[in-house]
Coordinates of C-alpha atoms in Angstrom, one line a residue:
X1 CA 114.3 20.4 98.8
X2 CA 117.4 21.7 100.7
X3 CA 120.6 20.5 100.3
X4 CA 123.3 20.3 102.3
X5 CA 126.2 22.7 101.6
X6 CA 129.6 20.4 100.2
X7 CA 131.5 18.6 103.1
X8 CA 128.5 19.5 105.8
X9 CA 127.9 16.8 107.7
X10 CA 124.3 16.2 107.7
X11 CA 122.7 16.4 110.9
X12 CA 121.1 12.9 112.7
X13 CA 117.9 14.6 112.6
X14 CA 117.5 16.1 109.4
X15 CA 114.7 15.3 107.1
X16 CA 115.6 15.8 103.7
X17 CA 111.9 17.4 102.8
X18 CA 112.4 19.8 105.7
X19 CA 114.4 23.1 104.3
X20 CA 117.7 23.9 106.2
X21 CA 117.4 26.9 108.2
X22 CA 118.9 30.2 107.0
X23 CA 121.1 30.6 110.3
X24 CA 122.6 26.9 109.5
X25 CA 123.0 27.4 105.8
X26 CA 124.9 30.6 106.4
X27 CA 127.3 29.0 108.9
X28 CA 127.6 26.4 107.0
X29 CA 128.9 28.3 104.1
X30 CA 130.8 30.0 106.6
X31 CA 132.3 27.7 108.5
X32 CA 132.6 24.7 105.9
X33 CA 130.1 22.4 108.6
X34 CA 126.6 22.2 109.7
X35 CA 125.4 24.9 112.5
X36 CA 127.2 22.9 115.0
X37 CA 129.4 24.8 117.7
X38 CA 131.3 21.3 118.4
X39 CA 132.4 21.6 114.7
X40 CA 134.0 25.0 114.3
X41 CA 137.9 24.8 115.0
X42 CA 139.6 25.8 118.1
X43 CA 141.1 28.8 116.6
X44 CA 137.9 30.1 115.5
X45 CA 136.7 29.6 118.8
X46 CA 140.0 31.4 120.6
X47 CA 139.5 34.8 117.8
X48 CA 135.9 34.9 118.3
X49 CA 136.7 35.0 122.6
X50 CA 135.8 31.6 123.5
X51 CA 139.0 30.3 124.4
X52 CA 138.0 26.9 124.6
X53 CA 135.7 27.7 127.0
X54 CA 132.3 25.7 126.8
X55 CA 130.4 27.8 128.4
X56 CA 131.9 30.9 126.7
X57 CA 131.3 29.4 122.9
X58 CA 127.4 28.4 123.7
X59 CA 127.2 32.2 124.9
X60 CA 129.0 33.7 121.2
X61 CA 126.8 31.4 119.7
X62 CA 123.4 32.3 121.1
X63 CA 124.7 35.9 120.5
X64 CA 125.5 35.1 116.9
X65 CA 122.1 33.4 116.6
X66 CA 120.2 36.3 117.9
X67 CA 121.5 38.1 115.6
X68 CA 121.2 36.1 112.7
X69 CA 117.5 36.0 113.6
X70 CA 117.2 39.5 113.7
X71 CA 118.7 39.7 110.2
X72 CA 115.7 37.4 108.9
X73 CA 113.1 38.9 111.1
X74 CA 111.4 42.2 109.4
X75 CA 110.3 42.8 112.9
X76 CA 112.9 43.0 115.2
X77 CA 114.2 46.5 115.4
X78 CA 112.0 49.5 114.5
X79 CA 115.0 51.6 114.5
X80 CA 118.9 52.0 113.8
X81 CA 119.9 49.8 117.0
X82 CA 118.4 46.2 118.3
X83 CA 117.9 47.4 121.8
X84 CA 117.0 43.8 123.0
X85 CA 120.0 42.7 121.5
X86 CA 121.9 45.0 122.9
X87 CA 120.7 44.5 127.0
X88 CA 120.7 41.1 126.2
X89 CA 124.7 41.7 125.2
X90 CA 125.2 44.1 128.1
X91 CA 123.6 41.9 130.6
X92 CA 125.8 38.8 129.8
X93 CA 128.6 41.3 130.8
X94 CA 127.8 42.3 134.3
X95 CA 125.2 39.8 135.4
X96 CA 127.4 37.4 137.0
X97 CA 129.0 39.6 139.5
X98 CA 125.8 42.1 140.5
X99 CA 124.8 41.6 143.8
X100 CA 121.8 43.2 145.3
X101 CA 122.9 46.0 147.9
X102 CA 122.9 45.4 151.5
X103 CA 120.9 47.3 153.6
X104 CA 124.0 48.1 155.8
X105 CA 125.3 49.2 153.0
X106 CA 122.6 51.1 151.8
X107 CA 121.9 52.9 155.2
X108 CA 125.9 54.2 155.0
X109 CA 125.2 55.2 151.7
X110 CA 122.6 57.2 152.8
X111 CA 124.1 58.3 156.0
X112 CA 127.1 59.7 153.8
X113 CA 124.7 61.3 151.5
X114 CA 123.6 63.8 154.5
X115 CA 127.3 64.5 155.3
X116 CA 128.2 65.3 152.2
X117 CA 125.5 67.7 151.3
X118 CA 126.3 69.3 154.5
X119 CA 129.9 69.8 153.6
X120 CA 128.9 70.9 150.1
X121 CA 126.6 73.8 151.2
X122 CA 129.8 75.6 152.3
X123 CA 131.5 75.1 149.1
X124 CA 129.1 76.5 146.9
X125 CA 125.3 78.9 146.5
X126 CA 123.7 76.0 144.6
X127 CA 121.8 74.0 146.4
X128 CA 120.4 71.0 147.5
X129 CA 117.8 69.4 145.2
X130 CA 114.9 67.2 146.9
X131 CA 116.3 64.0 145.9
X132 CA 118.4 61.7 147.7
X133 CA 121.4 59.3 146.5
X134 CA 120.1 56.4 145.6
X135 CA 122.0 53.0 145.6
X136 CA 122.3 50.8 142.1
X137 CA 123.1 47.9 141.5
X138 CA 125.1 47.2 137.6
X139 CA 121.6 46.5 136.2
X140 CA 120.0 49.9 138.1
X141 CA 122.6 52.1 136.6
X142 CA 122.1 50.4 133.0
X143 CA 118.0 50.8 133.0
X144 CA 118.2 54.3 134.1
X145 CA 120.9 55.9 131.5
X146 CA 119.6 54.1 129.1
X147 CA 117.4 56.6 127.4
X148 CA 120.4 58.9 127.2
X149 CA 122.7 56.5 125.5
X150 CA 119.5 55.9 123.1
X151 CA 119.9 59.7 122.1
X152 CA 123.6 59.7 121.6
X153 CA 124.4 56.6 119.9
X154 CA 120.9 56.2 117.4
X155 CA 122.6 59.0 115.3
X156 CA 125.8 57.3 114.9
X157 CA 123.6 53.8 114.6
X158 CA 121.7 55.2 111.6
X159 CA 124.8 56.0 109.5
X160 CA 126.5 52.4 109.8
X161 CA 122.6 50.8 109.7
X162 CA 122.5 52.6 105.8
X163 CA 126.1 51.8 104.9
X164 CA 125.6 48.3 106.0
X165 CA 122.7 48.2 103.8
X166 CA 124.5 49.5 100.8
X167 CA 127.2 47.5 101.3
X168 CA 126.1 44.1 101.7
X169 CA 123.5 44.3 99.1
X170 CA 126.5 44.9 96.8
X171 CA 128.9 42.7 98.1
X172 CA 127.2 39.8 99.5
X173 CA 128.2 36.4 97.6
X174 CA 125.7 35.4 94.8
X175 CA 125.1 32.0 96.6
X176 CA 124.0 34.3 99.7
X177 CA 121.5 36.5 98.2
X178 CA 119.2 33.9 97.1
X179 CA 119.0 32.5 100.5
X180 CA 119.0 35.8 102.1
X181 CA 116.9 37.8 99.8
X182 CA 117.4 41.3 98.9
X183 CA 115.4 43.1 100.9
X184 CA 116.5 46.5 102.6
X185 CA 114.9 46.0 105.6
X186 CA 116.7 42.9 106.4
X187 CA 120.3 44.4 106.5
X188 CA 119.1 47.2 108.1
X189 CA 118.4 44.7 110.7
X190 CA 121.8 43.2 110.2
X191 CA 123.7 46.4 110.6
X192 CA 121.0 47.4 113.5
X193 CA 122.1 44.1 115.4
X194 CA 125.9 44.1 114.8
X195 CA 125.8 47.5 116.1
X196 CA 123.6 46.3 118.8
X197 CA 125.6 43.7 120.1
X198 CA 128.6 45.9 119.8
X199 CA 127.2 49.2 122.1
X200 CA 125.7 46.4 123.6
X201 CA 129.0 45.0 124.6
X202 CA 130.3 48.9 125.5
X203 CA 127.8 49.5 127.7
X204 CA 128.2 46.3 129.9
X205 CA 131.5 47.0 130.2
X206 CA 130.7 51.0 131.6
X207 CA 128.1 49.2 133.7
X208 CA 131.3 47.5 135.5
X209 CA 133.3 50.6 136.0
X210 CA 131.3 53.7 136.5
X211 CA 130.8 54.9 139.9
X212 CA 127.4 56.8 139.0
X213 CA 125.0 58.2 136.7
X214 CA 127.4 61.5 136.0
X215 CA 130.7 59.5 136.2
X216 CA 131.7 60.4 132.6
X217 CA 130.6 64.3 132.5
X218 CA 126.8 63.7 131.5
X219 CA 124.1 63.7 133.4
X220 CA 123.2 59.8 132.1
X221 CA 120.5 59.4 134.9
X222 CA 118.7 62.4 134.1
X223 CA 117.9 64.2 137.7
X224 CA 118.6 61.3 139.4
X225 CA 121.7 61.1 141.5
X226 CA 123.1 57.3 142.4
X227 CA 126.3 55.4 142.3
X228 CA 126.4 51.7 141.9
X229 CA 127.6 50.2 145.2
X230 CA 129.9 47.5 143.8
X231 CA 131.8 49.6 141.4
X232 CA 132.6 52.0 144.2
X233 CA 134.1 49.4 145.9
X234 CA 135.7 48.1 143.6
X235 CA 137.7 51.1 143.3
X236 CA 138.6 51.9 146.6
X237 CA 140.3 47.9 146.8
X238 CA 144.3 48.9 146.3
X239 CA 143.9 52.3 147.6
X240 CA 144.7 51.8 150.8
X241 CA 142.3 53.9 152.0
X242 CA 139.5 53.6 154.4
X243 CA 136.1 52.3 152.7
X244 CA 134.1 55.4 154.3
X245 CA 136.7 57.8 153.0
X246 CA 136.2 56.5 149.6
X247 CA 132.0 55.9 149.5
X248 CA 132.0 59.9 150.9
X249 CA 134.1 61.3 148.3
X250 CA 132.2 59.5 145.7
X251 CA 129.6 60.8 146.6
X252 CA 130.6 64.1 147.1
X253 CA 131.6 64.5 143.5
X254 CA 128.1 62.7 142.4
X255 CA 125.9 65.7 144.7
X256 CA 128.6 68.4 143.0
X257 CA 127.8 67.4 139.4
X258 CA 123.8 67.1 140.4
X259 CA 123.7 70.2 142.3
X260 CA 125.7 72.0 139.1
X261 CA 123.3 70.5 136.6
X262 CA 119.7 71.1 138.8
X263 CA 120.7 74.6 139.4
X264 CA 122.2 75.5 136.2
X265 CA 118.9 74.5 133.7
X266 CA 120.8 75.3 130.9
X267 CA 124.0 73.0 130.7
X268 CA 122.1 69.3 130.6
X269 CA 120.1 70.2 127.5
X270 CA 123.1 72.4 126.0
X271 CA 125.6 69.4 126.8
X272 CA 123.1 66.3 125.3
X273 CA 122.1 68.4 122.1
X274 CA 125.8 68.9 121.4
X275 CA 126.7 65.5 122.1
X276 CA 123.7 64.3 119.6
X277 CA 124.7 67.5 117.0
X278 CA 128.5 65.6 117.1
X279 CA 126.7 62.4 116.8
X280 CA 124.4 63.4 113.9
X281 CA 127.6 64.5 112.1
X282 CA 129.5 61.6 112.3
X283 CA 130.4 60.6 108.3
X284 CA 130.6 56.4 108.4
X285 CA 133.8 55.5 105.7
X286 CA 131.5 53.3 103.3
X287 CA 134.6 52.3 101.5
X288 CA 135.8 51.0 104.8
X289 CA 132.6 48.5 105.2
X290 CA 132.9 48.0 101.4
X291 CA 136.4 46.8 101.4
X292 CA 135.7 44.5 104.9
X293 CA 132.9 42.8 103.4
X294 CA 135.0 42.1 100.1
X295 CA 137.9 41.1 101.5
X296 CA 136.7 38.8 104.6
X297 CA 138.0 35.6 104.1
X298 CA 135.7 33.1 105.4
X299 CA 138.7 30.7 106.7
X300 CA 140.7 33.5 108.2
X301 CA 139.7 33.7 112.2
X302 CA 141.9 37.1 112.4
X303 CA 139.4 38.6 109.6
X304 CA 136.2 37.0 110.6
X305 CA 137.3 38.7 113.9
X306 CA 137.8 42.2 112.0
X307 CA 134.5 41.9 110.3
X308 CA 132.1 41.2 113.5
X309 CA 134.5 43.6 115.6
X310 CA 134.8 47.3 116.2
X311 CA 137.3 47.8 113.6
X312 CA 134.2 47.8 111.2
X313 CA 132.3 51.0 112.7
X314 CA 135.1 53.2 113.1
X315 CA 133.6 56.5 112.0
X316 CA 135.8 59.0 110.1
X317 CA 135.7 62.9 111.5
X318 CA 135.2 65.9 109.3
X319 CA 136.9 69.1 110.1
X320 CA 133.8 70.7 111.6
X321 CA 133.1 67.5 113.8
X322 CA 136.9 67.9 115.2
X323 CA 136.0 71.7 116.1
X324 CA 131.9 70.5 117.4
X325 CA 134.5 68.3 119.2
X326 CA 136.5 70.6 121.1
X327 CA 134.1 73.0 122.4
X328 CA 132.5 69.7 124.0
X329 CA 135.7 68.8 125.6
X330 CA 135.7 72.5 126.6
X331 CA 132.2 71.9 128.2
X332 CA 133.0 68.8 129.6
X333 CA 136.6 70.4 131.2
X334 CA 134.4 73.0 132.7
X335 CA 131.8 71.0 134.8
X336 CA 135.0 68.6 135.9
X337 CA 137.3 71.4 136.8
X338 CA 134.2 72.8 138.5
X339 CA 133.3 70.0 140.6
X340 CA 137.1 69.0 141.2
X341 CA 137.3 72.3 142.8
X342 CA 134.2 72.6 144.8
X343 CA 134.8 69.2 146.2
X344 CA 138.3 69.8 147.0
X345 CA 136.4 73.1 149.0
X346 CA 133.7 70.5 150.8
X347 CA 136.4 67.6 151.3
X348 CA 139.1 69.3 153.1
X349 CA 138.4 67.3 156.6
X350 CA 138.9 64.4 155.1
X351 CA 142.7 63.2 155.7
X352 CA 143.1 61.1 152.2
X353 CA 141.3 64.1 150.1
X354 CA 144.0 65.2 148.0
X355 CA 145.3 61.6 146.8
X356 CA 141.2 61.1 145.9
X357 CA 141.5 64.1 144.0
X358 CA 144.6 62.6 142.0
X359 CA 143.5 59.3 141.6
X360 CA 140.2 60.6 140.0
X361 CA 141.9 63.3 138.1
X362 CA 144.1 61.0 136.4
X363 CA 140.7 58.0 136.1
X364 CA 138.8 61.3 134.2
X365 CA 141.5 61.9 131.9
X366 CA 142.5 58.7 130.4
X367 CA 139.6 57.0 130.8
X368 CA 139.0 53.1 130.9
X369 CA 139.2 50.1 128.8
X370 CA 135.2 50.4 128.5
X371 CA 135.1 53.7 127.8
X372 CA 137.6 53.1 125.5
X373 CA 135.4 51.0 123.9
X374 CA 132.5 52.8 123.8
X375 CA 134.6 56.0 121.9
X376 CA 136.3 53.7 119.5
X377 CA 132.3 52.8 118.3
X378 CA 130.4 55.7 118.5
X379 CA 133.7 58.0 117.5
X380 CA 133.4 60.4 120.8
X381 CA 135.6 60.4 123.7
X382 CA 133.9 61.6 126.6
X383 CA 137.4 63.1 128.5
X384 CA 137.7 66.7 130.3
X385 CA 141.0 67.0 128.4
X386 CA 141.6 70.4 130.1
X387 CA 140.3 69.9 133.4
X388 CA 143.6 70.9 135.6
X389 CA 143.3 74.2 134.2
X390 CA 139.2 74.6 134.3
X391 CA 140.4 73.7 138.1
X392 CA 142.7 76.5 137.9
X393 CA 139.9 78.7 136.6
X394 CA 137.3 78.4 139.0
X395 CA 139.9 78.4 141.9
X396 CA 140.5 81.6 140.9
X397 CA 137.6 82.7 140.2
X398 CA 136.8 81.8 144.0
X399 CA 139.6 83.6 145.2
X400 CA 138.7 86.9 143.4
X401 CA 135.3 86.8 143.8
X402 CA 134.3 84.1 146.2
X403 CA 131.9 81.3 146.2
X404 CA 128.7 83.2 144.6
X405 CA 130.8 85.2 142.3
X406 CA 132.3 82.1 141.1
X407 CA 129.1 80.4 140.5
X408 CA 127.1 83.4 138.8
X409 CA 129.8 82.4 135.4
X410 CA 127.3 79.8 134.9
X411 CA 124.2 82.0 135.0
X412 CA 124.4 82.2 131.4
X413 CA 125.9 80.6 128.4
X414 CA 127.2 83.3 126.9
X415 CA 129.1 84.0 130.2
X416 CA 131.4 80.9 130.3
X417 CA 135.3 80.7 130.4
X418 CA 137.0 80.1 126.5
X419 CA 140.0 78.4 125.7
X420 CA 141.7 81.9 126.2
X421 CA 140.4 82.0 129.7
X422 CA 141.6 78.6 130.6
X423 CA 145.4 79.6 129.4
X424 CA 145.3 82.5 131.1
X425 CA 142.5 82.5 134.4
X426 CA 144.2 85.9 135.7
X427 CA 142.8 87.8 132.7
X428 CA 139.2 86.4 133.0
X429 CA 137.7 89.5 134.7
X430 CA 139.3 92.1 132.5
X431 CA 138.2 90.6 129.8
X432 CA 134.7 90.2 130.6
X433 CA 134.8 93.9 131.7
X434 CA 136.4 94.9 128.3
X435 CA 133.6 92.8 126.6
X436 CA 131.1 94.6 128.4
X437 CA 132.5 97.9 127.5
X438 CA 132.6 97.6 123.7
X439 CA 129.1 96.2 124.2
X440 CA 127.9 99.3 125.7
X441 CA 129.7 101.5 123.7
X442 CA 128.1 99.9 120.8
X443 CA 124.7 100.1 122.1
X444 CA 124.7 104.1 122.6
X445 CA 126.8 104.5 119.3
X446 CA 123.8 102.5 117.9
X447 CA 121.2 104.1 119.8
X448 CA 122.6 108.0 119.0
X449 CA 122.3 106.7 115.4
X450 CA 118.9 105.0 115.6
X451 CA 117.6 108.7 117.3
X452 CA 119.2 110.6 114.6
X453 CA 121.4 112.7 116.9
X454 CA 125.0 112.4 115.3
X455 CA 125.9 115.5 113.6
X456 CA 127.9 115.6 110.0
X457 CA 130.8 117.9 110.2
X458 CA 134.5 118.2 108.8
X459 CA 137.4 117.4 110.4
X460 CA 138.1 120.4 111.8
X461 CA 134.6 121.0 113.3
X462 CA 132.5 122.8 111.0
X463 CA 129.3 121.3 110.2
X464 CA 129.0 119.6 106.3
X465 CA 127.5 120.9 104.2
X466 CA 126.1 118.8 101.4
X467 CA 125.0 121.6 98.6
X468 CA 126.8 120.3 95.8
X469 CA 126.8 124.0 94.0
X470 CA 128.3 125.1 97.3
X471 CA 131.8 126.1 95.5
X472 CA 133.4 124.8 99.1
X473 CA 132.6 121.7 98.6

């Protein structure tokens, strides 16, 4: 027979042969009350992002009890992440402001589409691919990049899913574990839900700010070109810029990045298996989680707060993670500076192009609150760091040996620009021919020696002789 935890208030309904649920039990050791939203204190409400708001606290509390439920359900992820938890988290984000798109709009997305890949076939020898722009809605763009952020976050997932299991088996309180259990799988599924609800969270908020699927450097949609509709409009409100002006440039930038990626096989694998290598790496603090569970005080909003928040997950980088780091941002400054520049090539009829260029210059570079977000959780920040001088690069690269020349560095990976190149663009060329040089010179050196045709002699000519009993020697 249950009994209710001291100072609960025993619910109307209760029957006192019917066992309390976990969910309630654990609240109300929590929380010093039955499972009852009405009960928790304002300021738990206003740390937890309520505010007072109705509406908002049934919402953190159907989260919570998801959660929960996943906890005590051996079932409910088969891996490192809740995924239903976390669309159910990201959908809460963006669902009340996603409206479908218009068909005018739609029709001058697509008339926009045709311009701009006329306008890009002049600014660069990669072409066209065979499918159009398409037009997303929030939920559009969420559905289709998610099976990339499945790659790149599952890594990260699996680390905090085992440190969450090792540290809550140790430091869970004693009344706890016999309600709980003490089975592994069930804080797996704890840590796989907090983290859920948390990327969950991220992702909703990327779903309201990215213009399309290669917005943040990766190709998130796969082949797939689209921007989402509202977002883009969203951004051109303030700029005092004509609506057109703004959808084309957009979508200029979106055909760049898919034309770069289509033509150059190469980069989307090389750029997702380095993201997942970083990923992989990622070391979790365990003394971190260790110290958060121990410490949490149950009456303290401020460390409940700490406990269910981000704070929890921050991953700690190695030394070889900050160098797998930079040669990603070096990547990432590449394709940006890239596209910067061939758009700046394909947009110069239109009259606001350079204070587009700015504007998303500066949004690539310091990113958003949601991307923010996103970084502070999974421990990667997606920003071309570098990309005024990769702009510099290729611009020069155009100049010296115009627009096929320039697009032939990407023909292999072993060709692409360094951190040298990017300081210096003016020395790219004589460096690749220097390179070259020592590589051929090695290759006949090696090839004489392979063939047996280098001759021993002195130092002043005369062949060696290698009789030992030769009193010249």
């Amino acid at each position: 027979m249950a009994q209710n935890p001291p100072n609960n208030r025993p619910d109307d309904n209760d029957d006192e042969n019917t066992p309390q649920d976990p969910f309630s039990a654990m609240f109300g050791q929590l929380f010093g009350g039955g499972f009852n939203p009405d009960d928790l204190p304002p300021q738990l409400r206003d740390a937890l992002g309520a505010q007072g708001d109705p509406a908002a606290m049934q919402r953190m509390m159907q989260q919570a009890q998801a959660m929960m439920s996943a906890m005590m359900n051996n079932n409910a992820s088969a891996g490192p992440v809740n995924w239903k938890l976390a669309s159910d988290t990201a959908l809460q984000a963006y669902a009340s402001d996603d409206p479908e798109v218009s068909v005018a709009r739609q029709s001058a997305i697509t008339d926009a589409s045709y311009l701009a890949d006329l306008w890009l076939n002049n600014a660069t020898s990669f072409e066209s691919g065979s499918i159009p722009i398409e037009a997303w809605t929030r939920k559009r763009w969420y559905d289709k990049t998610l099976a990339t952020w499945k790659k790149i976050t599952e890594p990260v997932a699996e680390s905090v899913a085992q440190a969450i299991t090792t540290s809550m088996k140790d430091q869970i309180p004693e009344q706890m574990k016999g309600m709980l259990g003490n089975s592994d799988q069930m804080f797996r599924n704890l840590g796989a839900s907090m983290f859920g609800m948390q990327l969950g969270s991220a992702l909703g908020g990327l779903a309201k700010d990215v213009l399309g699927g290669t917005d943040i450097g990766l190709p998130l949609a796969g082949t797939t070109p689209g921007i989402v509709a509202t977002n883009v409009a969203a951004f051109g409100d303030g700029l005092e810029i004509p609506e057109q002006e703004v959808l084309l440039y957009v979508i200029l930038r979106e055909s760049a990045h898919t034309r770069l990626f289509d033509r150059v096989p190469w980069l989307s694998s090389q750029l997702i298996s380095a993201v997942e290598a970083y990923a992989r790496g990622i070391h979790i603090d365990m003394s971190h989680i260790e110290e958060a569970v121990r410490d949490i005080d149950p009456s303290n909003p401020e460390a409940l707060q700490s406990m269910l928040g981000e704070g929890l997950f921050n991953p700690q980088r190695t030394p070889a993670q900050d160098r797998a780091l930079e040669n990603l941002e070096l990547t990432l400054a590449l394709i940006e500076g890239w596209v910067d520049h061939v758009v700046s090539l394909a947009a110069q009829n239109l009259p606001f192009a350079e204070h587009l260029r700015e504007t998303m210059r500066r949004r690539r570079a310091t990113g958003g609150p949601a991307e923010s977000t996103f970084a502070a959780l999974v421990g990667l920040e997606l920003r071309p760091r570098k990309l005024r001088e990769a702009a510099a690069l290729w611009e020069h690269l155009h100049d010296e040996r115009g627009i096929d020349g320039r697009d032939a560095v990407w023909g292999h990976p072993d060709l692409m620009p360094t951190e040298e190149d990017l300081s210096d663009p003016t020395g790219f060329t004589k460096r690749r021919e220097l390179a070259a040089q020592e590589f051929d010179d090695f290759d006949v050196a090696l090839g004489k020696l392979l063939a047996g045709e280098f001759d021993q002699k002195n130092p002043d000519g005369a062949e060696q002789n290698d009789d030992p009993e030769d009193p010249k020697n």
